[in-house]
Amino acid sequence: MTSMHVSFYEHVRQYHNLKKDIDKAISDVLESGQYVLGPTLERFEDELAEYFGMKKAVGLNSGTDALWLAFKALGIGPGDEVITVANTFFATAEAIWIAGAKAVFVDTDPQTNNIDVTKIEAAITPQTKAIVPVHLYGQPANMTAIAEIARRHNLLVVEDCAQAIGAAGDTFRIGELSDAVCASFIIQKNLGTFGDGGAVVTDRDDVAEQVRQLRNHGSPGRSVHSMGYNSRLDDLHAGILSVKLKHIDAWNDQRRALAAQYDEKLKGTILKLPYETPGYRHVYHLYVIETEPENRDAVIAFLNDAGIDAKCHYPIAIHKQEGYPWGQPADPAPHLPCTEANAAGCISLPMYPELTQDELQYTVDKILEWEQANA
Ligand SMILES: *Cc1c(COP(=O)(O)O)cnc(C)c1O
């Protein structure tokens, strides 16, 4: 094998594998004549709630709106502090700021790259209202410890599950130990529509009802309004997601199988491989390895030159983004050494259920080739 192209995502393969069902789902919605807040959306919401084993799901236009509408529904706003991490997609912190609250960043655990639960309590002040753990790369944060801290300090917990649908802890399900779970269905997520989408999933009727109203101009019923927004999930996307939801467990199993192959083939190299907490179900939204910071860009460039779309999630931690904190209330310079080390060394390799054996082997071969030439 001399050269090939390995994409970071191959969404069209997934479409082709499900073409009959997806085309039918789309034409069913089109023929139904009901495209907004229709029966296809309601059905998907029921299926999603059932998948999570929770009472209610509310379909939204994005994971970002899922987060900040959940915050609003829970009464998180100006004057409140919300504890989260800085090695996440920007939207986690952005949603806290949109809600008017202050994001307080806690450093990460160097093994899992999730929030370091031993550092949460030191960040709690009288203004702290909530903890927002991010299940980074598809592995749940330590919800057992987080829920225990939240209980002791009377804090809310909202899970950012944008990367981890179908994941689980050792003794807990996602959503079991929190007030609300926020999901994203943008195409590149494990469960993605052909466009944007999101949802809040919760056992709390009051939260579900608040989010339901907020997504639709604050309307509890026709022509009655309190202040809200336009953040609905379209029925077309709901129809597509209903089809895909049936496959999510098998796709996640395939991601885990591919991750196990990467692990096996890359062990013994200088790379730091992903750590899976014993007993957890990591669903590998991303397969992230870490190099020495001085080698990171060279490895990515070498792979890119070989035709492999390697990327980096996330090269600039949120508190290091230019302009931070954008006039928002925030600590000017949090000290987050593990978060910054993660940002400096991370490399995301191609990872999706349709990745072929040849593509995975070619990627591994190129990494080994780089190591041989440079280590
Ligand atoms: C994708 C993502 C979001 C935002 O979701 P959108 O649907 O793109 O708005 C939030 N948090 C994390 C961790 C994400 O990966």
Coordinates of C-alpha atoms and ligand atoms in Angstrom, one line a residue:
M1 CA 0.0 0.0 0.0
T2 CA 1.8 3.1 -1.1
S3 CA -0.6 6.0 -0.6
M4 CA -4.3 6.5 0.2
H5 CA -6.6 9.1 1.5
V6 CA -8.2 8.7 4.9
S7 CA -10.8 11.3 5.8
F8 CA -11.5 12.4 9.3
Y9 CA -15.2 11.8 8.7
E10 CA -17.1 9.9 5.9
H11 CA -20.7 10.9 6.5
V12 CA -21.7 9.9 3.0
R13 CA -20.8 6.3 3.7
Q14 CA -23.3 6.2 6.5
Y15 CA -25.9 7.7 4.3
H16 CA -25.3 5.2 1.6
N17 CA -25.5 2.3 4.1
L18 CA -28.9 3.6 5.3
K19 CA -30.0 5.2 2.1
K20 CA -33.3 3.4 1.7
D21 CA -34.5 4.1 5.3
I22 CA -33.3 7.7 5.3
D23 CA -34.8 8.6 2.0
K24 CA -38.0 7.1 3.2
A25 CA -37.9 9.0 6.5
I26 CA -37.4 12.2 4.6
S27 CA -40.2 11.6 2.1
D28 CA -42.5 10.5 4.9
V29 CA -42.0 13.9 6.6
L30 CA -42.4 15.7 3.3
E31 CA -45.6 13.9 2.4
S32 CA -47.0 14.4 6.0
G33 CA -47.3 18.1 5.5
Q34 CA -46.1 18.7 9.1
Y35 CA -42.6 20.0 9.3
V36 CA -42.4 22.0 12.6
L37 CA -43.4 20.7 16.0
G38 CA -45.1 17.8 14.2
P39 CA -45.6 14.1 15.0
T40 CA -42.2 13.0 13.7
L41 CA -40.5 15.3 16.2
E42 CA -42.7 14.0 19.0
R43 CA -42.0 10.4 18.1
F44 CA -38.2 11.0 18.1
E45 CA -38.4 12.7 21.5
D46 CA -40.2 9.7 22.9
E47 CA -37.6 7.3 21.4
L48 CA -34.7 9.4 22.7
A49 CA -36.1 9.6 26.2
E50 CA -36.6 5.9 26.2
Y51 CA -33.1 5.3 24.9
F52 CA -31.7 7.3 27.8
G53 CA -34.1 5.6 30.2
M54 CA -35.4 9.0 31.2
K55 CA -38.8 10.7 31.3
K56 CA -38.6 13.5 28.9
A57 CA -36.6 14.6 25.8
V58 CA -37.0 18.0 24.1
G59 CA -35.7 18.4 20.6
L60 CA -33.7 21.5 19.9
N61 CA -31.8 23.1 17.0
S62 CA -28.4 22.5 18.5
G63 CA -26.3 21.2 21.4
T64 CA -25.4 24.8 22.2
D65 CA -29.0 25.8 22.7
A66 CA -29.6 22.6 24.7
L67 CA -27.0 23.7 27.2
W68 CA -28.0 27.3 27.7
L69 CA -31.8 26.6 27.6
A70 CA -31.2 23.9 30.2
F71 CA -29.3 26.5 32.3
K72 CA -32.2 29.0 31.9
A73 CA -34.8 26.4 32.7
L74 CA -32.9 25.6 35.9
G75 CA -32.6 29.3 36.9
I76 CA -28.9 29.6 36.2
G77 CA -28.1 33.2 35.2
P78 CA -26.4 36.5 36.2
G79 CA -24.6 36.4 39.5
D80 CA -24.1 32.6 39.3
E81 CA -20.9 30.7 38.9
V82 CA -20.9 27.5 36.9
I83 CA -18.0 25.0 37.3
T84 CA -16.8 23.4 34.1
V85 CA -13.6 22.6 32.1
A86 CA -11.6 24.5 29.5
N87 CA -10.6 21.6 27.3
T88 CA -13.9 21.2 25.6
F89 CA -15.6 22.5 22.5
F90 CA -16.1 26.3 23.0
A91 CA -19.9 26.0 23.2
T92 CA -19.8 24.5 26.7
A93 CA -18.4 27.8 28.2
E94 CA -20.2 29.9 25.6
A95 CA -23.6 28.6 26.8
I96 CA -22.7 29.5 30.4
W97 CA -21.9 33.1 29.2
I98 CA -25.0 33.3 27.0
A99 CA -27.1 32.4 30.1
G100 CA -25.4 35.4 31.8
A101 CA -23.5 33.3 34.4
K102 CA -19.7 33.1 35.0
A103 CA -17.7 30.0 33.8
V104 CA -15.3 28.8 36.5
F105 CA -12.7 26.4 35.0
V106 CA -11.4 23.4 37.0
D107 CA -8.4 21.6 35.8
T108 CA -8.6 18.1 34.3
D109 CA -7.4 14.6 35.3
P110 CA -4.3 13.9 33.2
Q111 CA -5.4 10.3 32.7
T112 CA -9.0 10.7 31.5
N113 CA -8.8 14.4 30.4
N114 CA -12.2 14.8 32.1
I115 CA -12.8 17.2 35.0
D116 CA -10.5 16.4 38.0
V117 CA -13.1 15.7 40.7
T118 CA -10.5 16.2 43.5
K119 CA -10.2 19.9 42.4
I120 CA -13.9 20.8 42.3
E121 CA -14.5 21.6 45.9
A122 CA -11.7 24.2 46.0
A123 CA -13.5 26.1 43.2
I124 CA -16.9 26.3 45.0
T125 CA -17.9 29.7 46.3
P126 CA -21.2 31.0 47.7
Q127 CA -22.1 32.0 44.1
T128 CA -21.6 28.5 42.7
K129 CA -24.9 27.3 41.3
A130 CA -24.0 24.3 39.1
I131 CA -21.4 21.9 37.8
V132 CA -21.3 21.1 34.1
P133 CA -19.2 18.0 33.4
V134 CA -18.2 17.3 29.8
H135 CA -18.0 13.7 28.8
L136 CA -15.0 14.4 26.7
Y137 CA -14.2 12.4 23.5
G138 CA -17.1 10.0 24.5
Q139 CA -16.0 8.9 28.0
P140 CA -18.2 9.9 30.9
A141 CA -16.8 12.1 33.6
N142 CA -16.8 10.6 37.1
M143 CA -20.5 11.3 37.8
T144 CA -20.5 9.4 41.1
A145 CA -18.0 11.8 42.6
I146 CA -19.6 14.9 40.9
A147 CA -23.1 14.0 42.2
E148 CA -21.8 13.5 45.7
I149 CA -20.1 16.9 45.7
A150 CA -23.2 18.5 44.2
R151 CA -25.4 16.9 46.9
R152 CA -23.1 18.1 49.7
H153 CA -23.1 21.7 48.4
N154 CA -26.6 21.8 47.0
L155 CA -25.6 22.4 43.4
L156 CA -27.3 21.6 40.1
V157 CA -25.6 19.3 37.6
V158 CA -26.0 19.5 33.8
E159 CA -24.2 17.0 31.7
D160 CA -22.6 18.0 28.4
C161 CA -23.2 14.8 26.6
A162 CA -22.6 16.2 23.1
Q163 CA -19.8 13.7 22.5
A164 CA -21.0 10.7 24.5
I165 CA -24.5 9.5 23.5
G166 CA -24.6 5.7 24.4
A167 CA -21.7 6.0 26.9
A168 CA -22.1 4.8 30.5
G169 CA -20.2 4.8 33.7
D170 CA -19.4 1.7 35.9
T171 CA -22.3 2.1 38.2
F172 CA -24.3 4.9 36.6
R173 CA -26.2 5.7 33.4
I174 CA -25.8 9.1 31.7
G175 CA -28.5 11.3 33.2
E176 CA -29.1 9.2 36.3
L177 CA -27.1 11.5 38.6
S178 CA -27.9 15.0 37.1
D179 CA -30.7 17.5 36.6
A180 CA -30.4 17.5 32.8
V181 CA -28.4 16.0 29.9
C182 CA -27.6 18.0 26.8
A183 CA -27.0 16.3 23.5
S184 CA -25.9 17.5 20.1
F185 CA -26.9 16.0 16.8
I186 CA -24.6 18.0 14.5
I187 CA -23.5 15.7 11.7
Q188 CA -20.1 14.8 13.1
K189 CA -21.4 13.6 16.5
N190 CA -21.9 9.9 17.1
L191 CA -25.6 10.4 16.5
G192 CA -25.7 13.1 13.9
T193 CA -28.3 14.4 11.5
F194 CA -27.5 15.9 8.1
G195 CA -27.2 19.3 9.6
D196 CA -27.8 20.6 13.1
G197 CA -29.8 19.4 16.1
G198 CA -29.7 18.9 19.8
A199 CA -31.8 17.9 22.8
V200 CA -32.3 18.2 26.5
V201 CA -33.1 14.9 28.2
T202 CA -34.3 15.0 31.8
D203 CA -36.3 13.2 34.5
R204 CA -37.5 16.6 35.7
D205 CA -40.9 17.5 34.3
D206 CA -40.5 21.2 35.2
V207 CA -37.2 21.4 33.3
A208 CA -38.6 19.7 30.2
E209 CA -41.7 22.0 30.2
Q210 CA -39.5 25.1 30.6
V211 CA -37.2 24.1 27.8
R212 CA -40.2 23.2 25.6
Q213 CA -41.6 26.7 26.1
L214 CA -38.3 28.5 25.7
R215 CA -37.6 26.8 22.4
N216 CA -40.8 28.1 20.9
H217 CA -41.0 31.8 21.9
G218 CA -42.0 31.1 25.5
S219 CA -45.2 29.6 24.3
P220 CA -47.1 27.1 26.4
G221 CA -49.9 27.0 23.8
R222 CA -51.1 28.7 20.8
S223 CA -50.7 32.5 20.8
V224 CA -49.7 32.7 24.4
H225 CA -46.2 33.8 25.1
S226 CA -43.6 34.7 27.6
M227 CA -40.1 35.6 26.5
G228 CA -38.4 32.8 24.7
Y229 CA -36.4 31.9 21.5
N230 CA -36.7 30.0 18.3
S231 CA -34.6 26.8 19.0
R232 CA -36.7 23.9 17.7
L233 CA -35.6 20.7 16.1
D234 CA -37.2 20.3 12.6
D235 CA -39.3 17.3 11.9
L236 CA -37.0 16.4 8.9
H237 CA -34.0 16.1 11.2
A238 CA -36.1 14.2 13.8
G239 CA -37.1 11.7 11.1
I240 CA -33.5 11.1 10.1
L241 CA -32.5 10.8 13.7
S242 CA -35.2 8.2 14.4
V243 CA -33.6 6.0 11.7
K244 CA -30.1 6.5 13.0
L245 CA -31.0 6.0 16.7
K246 CA -31.7 2.4 15.9
H247 CA -28.0 2.0 14.9
I248 CA -26.3 4.0 17.6
D249 CA -25.4 1.1 19.9
A250 CA -23.9 -1.0 17.0
W251 CA -22.0 2.1 15.7
N252 CA -20.6 2.7 19.2
D253 CA -19.6 -0.9 19.4
Q254 CA -17.8 -0.6 16.1
R255 CA -16.0 2.6 17.4
R256 CA -14.9 0.6 20.5
A257 CA -13.6 -2.2 18.3
L258 CA -11.6 0.2 16.1
A259 CA -10.3 1.9 19.2
A260 CA -9.1 -1.4 20.6
Q261 CA -7.3 -2.0 17.3
Y262 CA -5.6 1.4 17.4
D263 CA -4.7 0.6 21.1
E264 CA -3.2 -2.7 20.2
K265 CA -1.3 -1.6 17.1
L266 CA 0.1 1.6 18.8
K267 CA 1.0 0.3 22.2
G268 CA 4.7 0.4 22.9
T269 CA 5.2 3.6 20.9
I270 CA 6.0 6.9 22.6
L271 CA 2.4 8.0 22.2
K272 CA 0.1 8.4 25.1
L273 CA -3.0 6.4 24.2
P274 CA -6.6 7.1 25.4
Y275 CA -7.3 5.9 28.9
E276 CA -10.5 4.0 29.5
T277 CA -11.7 4.1 33.1
P278 CA -12.3 0.5 34.2
G279 CA -15.9 -0.5 33.9
Y280 CA -16.9 2.6 31.8
R281 CA -18.3 2.4 28.3
H282 CA -16.2 4.9 26.3
V283 CA -17.8 5.5 22.9
Y284 CA -14.9 7.2 21.2
H285 CA -16.5 10.1 19.5
L286 CA -12.8 10.9 19.1
Y287 CA -9.8 8.7 19.3
V288 CA -7.2 11.1 20.8
I289 CA -3.5 10.3 21.3
E290 CA -1.0 12.6 22.9
T291 CA 2.6 13.4 21.8
E292 CA 5.3 15.5 23.3
P293 CA 4.1 19.1 22.6
E294 CA 7.1 19.9 20.5
N295 CA 6.2 17.0 18.1
R296 CA 2.5 17.5 17.8
D297 CA 2.4 19.7 14.7
A298 CA 5.1 17.7 13.0
V299 CA 3.1 14.5 13.5
I300 CA -0.1 16.0 12.2
A301 CA 1.7 17.5 9.2
F302 CA 3.4 14.2 8.4
L303 CA 0.0 12.4 8.5
N304 CA -1.7 15.1 6.5
D305 CA 1.1 14.9 3.9
A306 CA 0.4 11.1 3.7
G307 CA -3.2 11.8 3.0
I308 CA -4.6 11.2 6.5
D309 CA -6.9 13.8 8.0
A310 CA -5.5 14.0 11.5
K311 CA -6.8 16.9 13.6
C312 CA -6.5 18.3 17.1
H313 CA -9.3 18.6 19.7
Y314 CA -8.7 21.1 21.1
P315 CA -5.5 22.9 20.4
I316 CA -6.4 26.1 22.3
A317 CA -8.0 25.7 25.7
I318 CA -10.9 28.1 26.2
H319 CA -9.1 30.3 28.8
K320 CA -6.3 30.7 26.3
Q321 CA -8.5 31.9 23.4
E322 CA -7.7 35.4 22.2
G323 CA -9.9 38.0 23.9
Y324 CA -10.9 35.7 26.8
P325 CA -13.0 36.6 28.8
W326 CA -14.6 38.9 26.2
G327 CA -15.8 41.3 28.8
Q328 CA -17.7 38.6 30.6
P329 CA -17.2 38.0 34.2
A330 CA -14.5 35.4 34.5
D331 CA -11.2 34.8 36.3
P332 CA -8.6 36.6 34.2
A333 CA -6.0 33.8 34.2
P334 CA -7.0 30.4 35.6
H335 CA -4.1 28.1 36.3
L336 CA -4.9 24.8 34.5
P337 CA -1.7 22.9 33.8
C338 CA -3.3 19.5 32.9
T339 CA -5.8 21.2 30.6
E340 CA -3.0 23.0 28.8
A341 CA -0.9 19.9 28.5
N342 CA -3.8 18.1 26.9
A343 CA -4.2 21.0 24.4
A344 CA -0.5 21.0 23.6
G345 CA -0.2 17.3 22.8
C346 CA -3.5 16.1 21.5
I347 CA -3.9 14.5 18.1
S348 CA -7.3 13.1 16.9
L349 CA -7.0 10.1 14.5
P350 CA -9.7 9.2 12.0
M351 CA -12.5 7.4 13.9
Y352 CA -16.0 6.5 12.6
P353 CA -17.9 3.3 12.3
E354 CA -17.3 3.1 8.6
L355 CA -13.5 3.4 8.8
T356 CA -12.1 0.4 6.9
Q357 CA -9.4 -2.0 8.1
D358 CA -7.1 -0.7 5.3
E359 CA -7.6 2.9 6.4
L360 CA -6.9 2.1 10.0
Q361 CA -3.8 0.1 9.2
Y362 CA -2.5 2.7 6.8
T363 CA -2.9 5.4 9.6
V364 CA -1.1 3.2 12.1
D365 CA 1.7 2.4 9.6
K366 CA 2.3 6.1 9.0
I367 CA 2.5 6.9 12.7
L368 CA 5.0 4.1 13.2
E369 CA 7.0 5.4 10.2
W370 CA 7.1 8.9 11.7
E371 CA 8.2 7.4 15.0
Q372 CA 11.0 5.4 13.4
A373 CA 12.3 8.4 11.6
N374 CA 12.1 10.8 14.5
A375 CA 12.1 9.2 17.9
Ligands
LIG1 C1 -20.5 19.8 19.7 C2 -20.5 20.2 21.1 C3 -21.3 21.2 21.6 C4 -22.2 22.0 20.8 O1 -23.1 21.3 20.0 P1 -23.7 22.0 18.7 O2 -24.8 21.1 18.3 O3 -22.6 22.1 17.7 O4 -24.2 23.4 19.1 C5 -21.2 21.4 23.0 N1 -20.3 20.8 23.8 C6 -19.5 19.8 23.3 C7 -18.6 19.1 24.2 C8 -19.5 19.5 21.9 O5 -18.7 18.6 21.5

